[in-house]
Coordinates of C-alpha atoms in Angstrom, one line a residue:
M1 CA 82.7 48.2 18.0
S2 CA 83.3 47.2 21.6
Q3 CA 80.6 45.4 23.4
P4 CA 79.1 47.2 26.4
N5 CA 80.1 45.6 29.7
N6 CA 77.5 44.1 32.2
A7 CA 77.2 47.2 34.1
Q8 CA 76.5 49.3 31.2
A9 CA 74.0 46.9 29.8
T10 CA 72.0 46.8 33.0
G11 CA 72.2 50.3 33.7
R12 CA 73.7 49.9 37.2
N13 CA 76.2 52.3 38.7
Q14 CA 79.5 50.7 38.9
D15 CA 80.4 53.1 41.8
L16 CA 77.7 51.4 44.0
P17 CA 78.8 48.7 46.5
E18 CA 78.1 45.1 45.3
T19 CA 75.9 44.6 48.5
Q20 CA 73.5 47.2 47.3
E21 CA 72.6 45.2 44.2
E22 CA 71.2 42.2 46.2
P23 CA 67.7 42.5 47.7
A24 CA 67.4 43.1 51.4
V25 CA 66.6 39.9 53.3
V26 CA 63.6 40.4 55.6
R27 CA 64.1 38.7 58.8
E28 CA 61.2 37.6 60.9
T29 CA 60.8 39.6 64.3
P30 CA 60.9 37.4 67.1
I31 CA 57.6 36.7 69.1
P32 CA 57.6 39.0 72.1
W33 CA 56.9 36.4 74.6
G34 CA 57.2 38.7 77.6
Q35 CA 53.8 40.1 76.2
V36 CA 52.3 36.8 74.7
L37 CA 52.7 34.4 77.6
P38 CA 50.4 36.6 79.9
L39 CA 47.7 36.6 77.1
I40 CA 48.0 32.9 76.9
A41 CA 47.3 32.6 80.8
V42 CA 44.3 34.9 80.4
R43 CA 43.1 33.1 77.4
L44 CA 42.8 29.5 78.8
G45 CA 40.0 30.3 81.1
E46 CA 37.4 30.8 78.5
P47 CA 37.7 27.6 76.4
I48 CA 38.0 25.5 79.5
C49 CA 34.9 27.0 81.0
M50 CA 32.9 26.6 77.8
T51 CA 33.9 23.0 76.9
L52 CA 34.3 21.2 80.2
I53 CA 30.4 20.7 80.1
L54 CA 30.6 18.8 76.9
P55 CA 31.4 15.3 78.2
F56 CA 28.6 15.5 80.8
M57 CA 26.2 17.6 79.1
Y58 CA 23.8 14.8 77.8
K59 CA 23.7 13.2 81.2
M60 CA 23.3 16.5 83.1
V61 CA 20.3 17.4 80.9
E62 CA 18.8 13.9 81.5
E63 CA 18.9 14.3 85.3
F64 CA 17.3 17.6 85.1
G65 CA 14.2 15.8 83.8
V66 CA 13.1 18.2 81.2
A67 CA 13.0 15.8 78.3
K68 CA 9.9 13.6 77.9
T69 CA 11.8 10.9 76.1
P70 CA 15.5 9.9 75.8
K71 CA 15.3 11.0 72.1
D72 CA 14.3 14.8 73.3
I73 CA 17.5 15.1 75.4
S74 CA 19.5 16.3 72.5
F75 CA 17.2 19.2 71.9
Y76 CA 17.4 20.6 75.4
A77 CA 21.1 19.8 75.3
S78 CA 21.5 22.0 72.3
L79 CA 19.7 24.8 74.1
L80 CA 22.1 24.6 77.0
F81 CA 25.0 24.6 74.5
I82 CA 23.9 27.7 72.6
A83 CA 23.0 29.8 75.7
F84 CA 26.8 30.6 75.9
S85 CA 26.6 31.9 72.3
I86 CA 23.4 33.9 73.0
G87 CA 25.1 35.8 75.8
Q88 CA 28.1 36.3 73.7
A89 CA 26.0 37.7 70.6
L90 CA 24.4 40.2 72.9
T91 CA 27.7 41.7 74.3
V92 CA 30.4 40.9 72.0
V93 CA 30.4 44.2 69.9
H94 CA 30.1 46.2 73.1
W95 CA 33.2 44.6 74.7
G96 CA 35.2 45.3 71.3
R97 CA 34.0 49.0 71.2
L98 CA 34.7 49.5 75.1
S99 CA 38.3 48.2 74.6
D100 CA 38.8 50.8 71.9
R101 CA 37.7 53.5 74.5
I102 CA 39.1 52.3 77.8
G103 CA 41.8 50.0 77.0
R104 CA 42.3 46.3 76.5
R105 CA 43.4 45.4 80.1
P106 CA 40.3 46.5 82.1
V107 CA 38.0 44.7 79.5
L108 CA 40.1 41.5 79.9
I109 CA 39.9 41.6 83.8
Y110 CA 36.1 42.2 83.6
G111 CA 35.7 39.1 81.3
L112 CA 37.7 36.9 83.5
M113 CA 35.8 37.8 86.7
G114 CA 32.4 37.2 84.8
T115 CA 33.9 33.8 83.6
L116 CA 34.9 32.8 87.0
V117 CA 31.4 33.3 88.6
A118 CA 29.6 31.7 85.7
G119 CA 31.9 28.8 85.6
L120 CA 31.0 27.9 89.3
L121 CA 27.3 28.4 88.9
I122 CA 27.3 25.8 86.3
G123 CA 28.7 23.3 89.0
V124 CA 26.0 24.0 91.5
S125 CA 23.1 24.1 88.9
K126 CA 20.2 21.8 90.2
S127 CA 17.7 22.8 87.3
F128 CA 17.7 23.4 83.5
A129 CA 16.8 27.0 84.1
M130 CA 19.8 27.8 86.6
A131 CA 22.1 26.0 84.1
M132 CA 21.0 28.0 81.2
F133 CA 21.3 31.3 83.2
A134 CA 25.0 30.3 84.1
R135 CA 25.8 29.4 80.6
S136 CA 24.3 32.7 79.3
L137 CA 26.2 34.7 81.8
A138 CA 29.4 32.9 80.9
G139 CA 28.8 34.0 77.3
A140 CA 27.9 37.5 78.1
F141 CA 31.4 38.0 79.7
T142 CA 33.4 36.3 76.8
G143 CA 34.6 39.4 75.2
N144 CA 38.3 38.6 75.6
S145 CA 38.5 36.6 72.4
V146 CA 37.8 40.0 70.5
V147 CA 40.1 42.1 72.7
M148 CA 42.9 39.6 72.2
K149 CA 42.8 39.8 68.3
S150 CA 43.2 43.5 68.7
I151 CA 46.1 43.1 71.0
I152 CA 47.9 40.7 68.8
A153 CA 47.3 43.0 65.8
E154 CA 48.8 45.9 67.9
I155 CA 51.9 44.1 69.0
A156 CA 52.7 42.2 65.8
D157 CA 54.3 43.2 62.7
D158 CA 54.0 41.8 59.0
S159 CA 56.8 39.4 59.5
N160 CA 55.3 37.6 62.6
R161 CA 51.7 38.3 62.5
S162 CA 50.5 34.9 61.2
R163 CA 52.5 33.1 63.9
M164 CA 51.3 35.5 66.6
M165 CA 47.7 35.3 65.5
A166 CA 47.9 31.5 65.3
I167 CA 48.5 31.4 69.3
L168 CA 44.9 32.5 70.0
P169 CA 43.1 29.7 68.3
L170 CA 46.1 27.3 69.5
T171 CA 45.2 28.4 73.2
W172 CA 41.6 28.1 72.4
N173 CA 41.9 24.5 71.0
V174 CA 44.3 23.3 73.8
G175 CA 41.9 24.9 76.3
S176 CA 39.0 23.3 74.8
M177 CA 40.8 19.9 74.9
I178 CA 41.8 20.5 78.6
G179 CA 38.3 21.6 79.3
S180 CA 36.9 18.3 77.7
G181 CA 39.3 16.2 79.6
I182 CA 38.5 17.7 82.9
G183 CA 34.8 17.3 82.3
G184 CA 35.2 13.6 81.4
I185 CA 37.7 12.8 84.1
F186 CA 36.3 14.6 87.2
A187 CA 32.4 14.5 86.5
E188 CA 30.6 12.5 89.1
P189 CA 33.6 12.0 91.3
A190 CA 31.7 10.3 94.1
T191 CA 30.6 7.6 91.5
Q192 CA 33.9 7.5 89.5
Y193 CA 36.1 7.3 92.3
P194 CA 34.2 6.2 95.4
G195 CA 37.5 5.5 97.3
I196 CA 38.6 9.0 97.1
F197 CA 35.4 11.3 96.9
G198 CA 32.7 8.6 98.0
N199 CA 32.2 10.5 101.5
F200 CA 32.3 14.0 100.1
R201 CA 28.7 15.0 100.5
L202 CA 29.3 18.1 98.4
F203 CA 30.2 16.2 95.3
I204 CA 27.3 13.7 95.9
I205 CA 24.8 16.7 95.9
F206 CA 26.6 18.7 93.2
P207 CA 28.2 15.7 90.9
Y208 CA 29.5 18.1 88.3
L209 CA 31.0 20.7 90.7
L210 CA 34.5 19.4 90.8
P211 CA 35.5 20.0 87.1
C212 CA 34.0 23.4 87.4
I213 CA 36.2 24.2 90.4
I214 CA 39.2 22.9 88.5
G215 CA 38.2 24.9 85.6
A216 CA 37.7 28.0 87.8
S217 CA 41.3 27.7 89.3
V218 CA 42.6 28.2 85.8
T219 CA 40.5 31.3 85.5
V220 CA 41.8 32.7 88.8
F221 CA 45.3 32.2 87.6
G222 CA 44.5 34.2 84.4
L223 CA 42.8 36.8 86.4
F224 CA 45.9 37.4 88.6
T225 CA 48.1 37.3 85.5
G226 CA 45.9 40.0 83.8
I227 CA 46.0 42.1 86.9
F228 CA 49.7 42.1 87.7
K229 CA 51.5 40.9 84.5
F230 CA 49.6 42.2 81.4
K231 CA 50.5 45.7 80.1
E232 CA 48.2 47.9 78.2
T233 CA 48.7 47.8 74.4
L234 CA 46.2 50.4 73.3
V235 CA 48.0 53.7 72.5
R236 CA 45.7 56.7 73.0
P237 CA 46.2 59.8 70.8
T238 CA 47.5 62.0 73.7
E239 CA 50.2 59.5 74.6
A240 CA 51.2 59.1 71.0
V241 CA 51.5 62.9 70.6
H242 CA 54.1 63.1 73.4
V243 CA 56.0 60.3 71.9
E244 CA 56.1 61.7 68.5
A245 CA 57.0 65.2 69.8
A246 CA 60.1 63.5 71.7
S247 CA 61.1 61.7 68.5
E248 CA 60.9 65.0 66.7
Q249 CA 63.0 66.7 69.2
T250 CA 65.6 64.1 69.3
A251 CA 65.6 64.0 65.4
S252 CA 66.3 67.8 65.4
T253 CA 69.4 67.5 67.6
R254 CA 71.2 65.2 65.2
N255 CA 73.7 66.6 63.0
D256 CA 73.1 66.8 59.3
T257 CA 75.0 64.7 56.9
E258 CA 75.7 64.8 53.3
S259 CA 72.8 62.6 52.7
T260 CA 70.3 64.8 54.7
P261 CA 67.9 66.4 52.1
L262 CA 68.1 70.2 51.7
L263 CA 64.3 70.4 51.6
A264 CA 61.8 68.3 53.6
Q265 CA 59.8 66.1 51.2
P266 CA 56.0 66.6 51.1
S267 CA 54.2 64.2 53.2
T268 CA 51.9 62.2 50.9
T269 CA 51.4 59.2 53.2
R270 CA 50.8 58.5 56.9
S271 CA 52.7 56.0 58.8
S272 CA 51.0 52.9 60.4
S273 CA 51.5 54.6 63.8
S274 CA 49.6 57.6 62.6
S275 CA 46.8 55.5 61.1
S276 CA 46.5 53.7 64.4
L277 CA 45.7 57.0 66.1
A278 CA 42.9 57.9 63.5
K279 CA 39.3 58.3 64.8
P280 CA 37.2 55.0 64.4
K281 CA 35.1 54.9 61.4
S282 CA 31.4 54.3 61.3
A283 CA 29.9 50.9 60.8
K284 CA 28.5 52.0 57.3
Q285 CA 32.1 52.9 56.2
L286 CA 33.7 49.7 57.6
L287 CA 31.2 47.2 56.2
T288 CA 32.3 47.2 52.7
P289 CA 31.2 44.6 50.1
M290 CA 34.6 42.8 50.7
V291 CA 34.1 42.7 54.4
K292 CA 30.5 41.4 54.0
R293 CA 31.9 38.5 51.7
V294 CA 34.3 37.6 54.4
L295 CA 31.5 37.7 57.1
F296 CA 29.1 35.6 55.1
T297 CA 31.7 32.9 54.5
N298 CA 32.6 33.1 58.1
A299 CA 29.1 32.7 59.1
A300 CA 28.7 29.7 57.0
M301 CA 31.7 28.0 58.1
C302 CA 31.2 28.8 61.7
M303 CA 27.6 27.4 61.5
A304 CA 28.8 24.2 60.2
F305 CA 31.5 23.7 62.9
A306 CA 29.0 24.8 65.5
M307 CA 26.6 22.1 64.4
C308 CA 29.0 19.3 64.2
N309 CA 30.8 20.3 67.4
Q310 CA 27.6 20.5 69.4
L311 CA 26.4 17.2 67.8
Y312 CA 29.5 15.2 68.4
P313 CA 29.2 14.7 72.2
I314 CA 25.5 13.8 71.9
F315 CA 26.1 11.7 68.8
A316 CA 29.0 10.0 70.8
A317 CA 26.5 9.3 74.0
T318 CA 23.6 8.2 71.9
N319 CA 22.9 4.6 71.7
P320 CA 24.1 2.9 68.5
R321 CA 20.7 1.6 67.8
D322 CA 19.6 5.3 67.3
G323 CA 22.6 6.2 65.3
G324 CA 25.3 7.0 67.9
L325 CA 28.4 5.5 69.3
G326 CA 27.1 4.7 72.8
L327 CA 30.4 6.2 74.7
D328 CA 30.3 7.1 78.4
P329 CA 31.4 10.7 79.5
P330 CA 35.1 9.6 80.3
R331 CA 35.5 8.2 76.8
I332 CA 33.9 11.1 75.2
G333 CA 36.1 13.5 77.1
L334 CA 39.1 11.3 76.0
S335 CA 38.1 11.6 72.3
L336 CA 37.8 15.4 72.6
A337 CA 41.1 15.8 74.4
I338 CA 43.5 13.5 72.8
E339 CA 44.5 15.8 69.8
G340 CA 46.5 18.3 71.8
I341 CA 49.7 17.4 70.5
V342 CA 48.4 17.6 66.9
V343 CA 47.0 21.0 67.5
V344 CA 50.3 22.5 68.8
Y345 CA 52.0 21.1 65.7
I346 CA 49.6 22.4 63.3
Q347 CA 49.2 25.8 64.9
L348 CA 52.9 26.6 65.6
V349 CA 54.7 24.9 62.8
L350 CA 52.6 23.8 59.8
Y351 CA 50.1 26.9 59.6
P352 CA 52.6 29.6 59.7
R353 CA 54.7 28.0 57.0
L354 CA 51.7 27.5 54.7
E355 CA 50.5 31.0 55.3
R356 CA 53.9 32.7 54.6
K357 CA 54.3 30.7 51.4
Y358 CA 50.7 30.7 50.0
G359 CA 48.8 33.3 51.9
V360 CA 46.0 33.4 54.5
L361 CA 43.1 33.1 52.0
Y362 CA 44.7 29.8 50.6
C363 CA 45.0 28.4 53.9
Y364 CA 41.3 29.3 54.7
R365 CA 40.1 27.4 51.6
Q366 CA 42.3 24.3 52.2
G367 CA 41.0 24.4 55.9
L368 CA 37.5 24.2 54.6
K369 CA 38.4 21.2 52.3
C370 CA 40.0 19.4 55.0
V371 CA 36.9 18.8 57.3
L372 CA 34.8 17.3 54.5
P373 CA 35.8 13.7 55.2
Y374 CA 35.3 14.2 58.7
L375 CA 31.6 15.3 58.2
V376 CA 30.9 12.6 55.5
I377 CA 32.5 9.5 57.3
M378 CA 31.8 10.1 60.9
P379 CA 28.1 9.2 61.0
F380 CA 29.0 5.8 59.4
L381 CA 31.1 4.8 62.6
S382 CA 27.6 4.1 64.3
I383 CA 27.5 1.1 62.1
L384 CA 30.5 -0.3 63.6
A385 CA 29.5 0.8 67.0
L386 CA 26.2 -1.3 66.6
R387 CA 28.1 -4.2 65.4
I388 CA 30.4 -4.0 68.5
Q389 CA 27.5 -3.7 70.7
E390 CA 25.5 -6.7 69.2
H391 CA 28.5 -9.0 69.1
A392 CA 30.2 -8.2 72.5
T393 CA 30.6 -11.5 74.3
T394 CA 32.7 -10.2 77.2
S395 CA 32.3 -7.5 79.7
V396 CA 35.2 -5.5 78.2
P397 CA 34.2 -5.2 74.6
Y398 CA 36.8 -2.4 73.8
V399 CA 39.5 -5.1 73.6
T400 CA 37.9 -6.4 70.5
F401 CA 39.4 -5.8 67.2
E402 CA 36.3 -3.9 66.0
Y403 CA 36.6 -1.6 68.8
I404 CA 40.3 -0.8 68.2
I405 CA 39.3 -0.1 64.5
M406 CA 36.4 2.2 65.7
W407 CA 38.9 4.3 67.9
V408 CA 41.6 4.4 65.1
L409 CA 38.9 5.9 62.7
I410 CA 37.6 8.3 65.5
M411 CA 41.1 9.7 66.1
T412 CA 41.9 10.0 62.5
L413 CA 38.7 11.8 61.7
M414 CA 39.1 14.0 64.8
T415 CA 42.6 15.1 63.7
L416 CA 41.1 16.0 60.3
Q417 CA 38.5 18.2 62.1
V418 CA 41.0 19.7 64.4
T419 CA 43.4 20.6 61.5
S420 CA 40.4 22.1 59.6
S421 CA 39.4 24.0 62.7
V422 CA 42.9 25.5 63.2
M423 CA 43.3 26.5 59.6
T424 CA 39.9 28.1 59.0
F425 CA 39.4 30.0 62.4
T426 CA 43.2 31.2 62.4
S427 CA 42.8 32.4 58.8
I428 CA 39.4 34.2 59.3
N429 CA 40.9 36.0 62.5
I430 CA 43.7 37.2 60.3
M431 CA 41.7 38.3 57.4
T432 CA 39.2 40.2 59.7
S433 CA 42.2 42.1 61.3
N434 CA 43.8 42.7 57.9
M435 CA 40.7 44.3 56.7
A436 CA 40.5 47.1 59.3
P437 CA 41.7 50.3 57.7
T438 CA 43.2 51.6 61.0
K439 CA 44.0 50.2 64.2
A440 CA 41.4 52.3 65.9
D441 CA 38.9 50.0 64.0
L442 CA 40.3 46.7 65.1
G443 CA 37.8 46.5 68.0
F444 CA 34.8 46.9 65.8
M445 CA 36.0 44.6 63.2
N446 CA 36.9 41.7 65.4
G447 CA 33.6 42.5 67.4
T448 CA 31.6 42.2 64.3
Q449 CA 33.2 39.0 63.2
Q450 CA 32.7 37.5 66.6
L451 CA 29.0 38.6 66.5
A452 CA 28.7 36.6 63.0
M453 CA 30.2 33.6 64.6
S454 CA 27.9 34.1 67.8
V455 CA 24.9 34.1 65.7
A456 CA 26.0 31.2 63.7
R457 CA 26.8 29.3 67.1
I458 CA 23.3 30.0 68.2
L459 CA 21.3 28.9 65.0
G460 CA 23.6 25.9 64.3
P461 CA 23.1 24.1 67.7
I462 CA 19.4 24.8 67.6
I463 CA 19.1 23.2 64.1
S464 CA 21.5 20.4 64.7
G465 CA 19.7 19.3 68.0
S466 CA 16.3 19.6 66.6
L467 CA 17.1 17.7 63.4
W468 CA 19.0 15.1 65.5
S469 CA 16.0 14.4 67.6
W470 CA 13.6 14.4 64.7
S471 CA 15.8 12.1 62.6
I472 CA 16.3 9.4 65.2
K473 CA 12.6 9.4 66.0
H474 CA 11.6 8.5 62.4
S475 CA 12.6 5.6 60.4
L476 CA 13.5 7.4 57.1
P477 CA 16.2 6.4 54.6
F478 CA 19.5 8.0 54.0
P479 CA 20.3 10.9 54.2
F480 CA 17.2 11.8 56.3
N481 CA 18.2 9.5 59.0
S482 CA 20.9 10.2 61.5
H483 CA 23.2 11.4 58.7
L484 CA 21.0 14.4 58.1
V485 CA 22.8 16.8 60.4
W486 CA 26.3 15.7 59.0
M487 CA 25.1 16.3 55.5
L488 CA 23.7 19.7 56.2
S489 CA 27.0 20.7 57.7
T490 CA 28.7 19.4 54.5
V491 CA 26.4 21.7 52.5
L492 CA 27.3 24.8 54.7
I493 CA 31.1 24.1 54.3
L494 CA 30.8 24.0 50.5
V495 CA 28.7 27.2 50.5
G496 CA 31.5 28.8 52.6
L497 CA 34.0 27.6 50.1
Q498 CA 32.2 28.9 47.2
L499 CA 31.8 32.3 48.9
S500 CA 35.6 32.5 49.6
N501 CA 36.3 32.3 45.9
N502 CA 34.8 35.8 45.6
I503 CA 37.3 37.3 48.2
P504 CA 40.2 39.2 46.8
E505 CA 43.9 38.3 47.6
S506 CA 44.3 41.7 49.2
V507 CA 42.9 40.2 52.7
N508 CA 46.5 38.8 52.9
I509 CA 47.9 42.2 53.7
F510 CA 47.3 43.9 57.0
A511 CA 45.6 47.1 55.8
A512 CA 46.3 49.0 59.2
G513 CA 50.0 48.6 58.8
Q514 CA 50.1 50.1 55.4
P515 CA 51.0 53.9 54.7
Q516 CA 47.7 55.8 54.5
V517 CA 47.5 57.9 51.4
V518 CA 46.1 61.5 52.2
G519 CA 45.7 64.4 50.1
S520 CA 47.7 67.6 50.4
G521 CA 47.1 71.0 52.0
E522 CA 44.1 71.0 54.5
D523 CA 43.2 67.3 53.7
A524 CA 46.5 66.1 55.0
D525 CA 45.7 67.7 58.5
D526 CA 42.3 65.9 58.7

């Protein structure tokens, strides 16, 4: 008996071309930089406005005179820090829903206008109450982050979504570092640079106005870019009907070929474009158990980052005898801004590769693990800072070996923290967009996620500021001394990591881009 040939054994049709036996190669769609670059310009204003206050926040609160003792400054500084998040929490869902109704572009423009005014008010604040109002106003107009996540989800596809979504936290991180650098370099210009600004009475009266003006100039640039360069991405149902009608008319004019089916196949699915035109679902329908699990781990992670991010500039400015590093505003700004190159590499090169290979959920979990050494080791650097302070024998102690070691450790730990921030926040943004059943629900989903983050950013700094003030006032043993806040942040990260283990792998897929299964008959018309 003759043996069957390979084609017969495998059941393949020998008449098929050889090329049809090979699986199709899916190529990554190039990033549409013509649409993305205006988004980057629009995005930069918010993180700069939010973070330029960090290097001089401690000293600013000290000059307001609201703290009874130096150890109470951190509490009031935390209130000033969270005012931004309070304003954001009260309005962020509104901005998301509003962008679903009137479009993305007008909401972006409104947000930039509010950010511009609030940023300048910070610079002319002469009281704690006025600074709180300005920070709250800045947060109230910070809805652009929600809108931009929706924009990216609308213009991206499955092949380039991770790279494009990574651009948003990249822009935020770079903007945050630029803002921190501006705040540290240009605060109190009449004191830092008397030869240039010593005779400017405006900067003597308002010592923190110059960095706010520089930050506002970036916002102005983003505002003009949003007005003249950004194109609307929200497709309204009436617009899509005309597009689909034109497409059907074009298709009807084509000549039929031998491959054209004689009978139209019944429609059992809707395309992603059709799903994007569906009516937005109610909050009850959208808040499924899976969505809630993602929101809970997001809140735990974000609270931990909010606590340590708010604490670090206070910790860095606190006297080493009280458990800090004793750095001045320029060096605090330097430590916050020096990781820009690392962020760009991680965000544009490393993260997309990891996400394509292992999935977004894997990247989120690894990001949570990456921040743990930062939280555990950073408070121990105060021991080294105290040693430097006690053994300094010259007017420039930073040339000593111990000082060099301290800065190497600071930069290493900050790199871990930035890496973790990139991986976790990028992943949580992608997961949230992936869970939206249709594109019409992107605004609500991203707004709800931002609300959870805002609430965490309110509670986190309040807790960390209060515990830091309490811990340095009392002579309690480890871990109830100056390590207490860092240890609590570690616990929250571990909680977030445990919660992430209950999230299914389906969050790796963009649900709004998948065919939507519908019934036949009347159900198909709904």
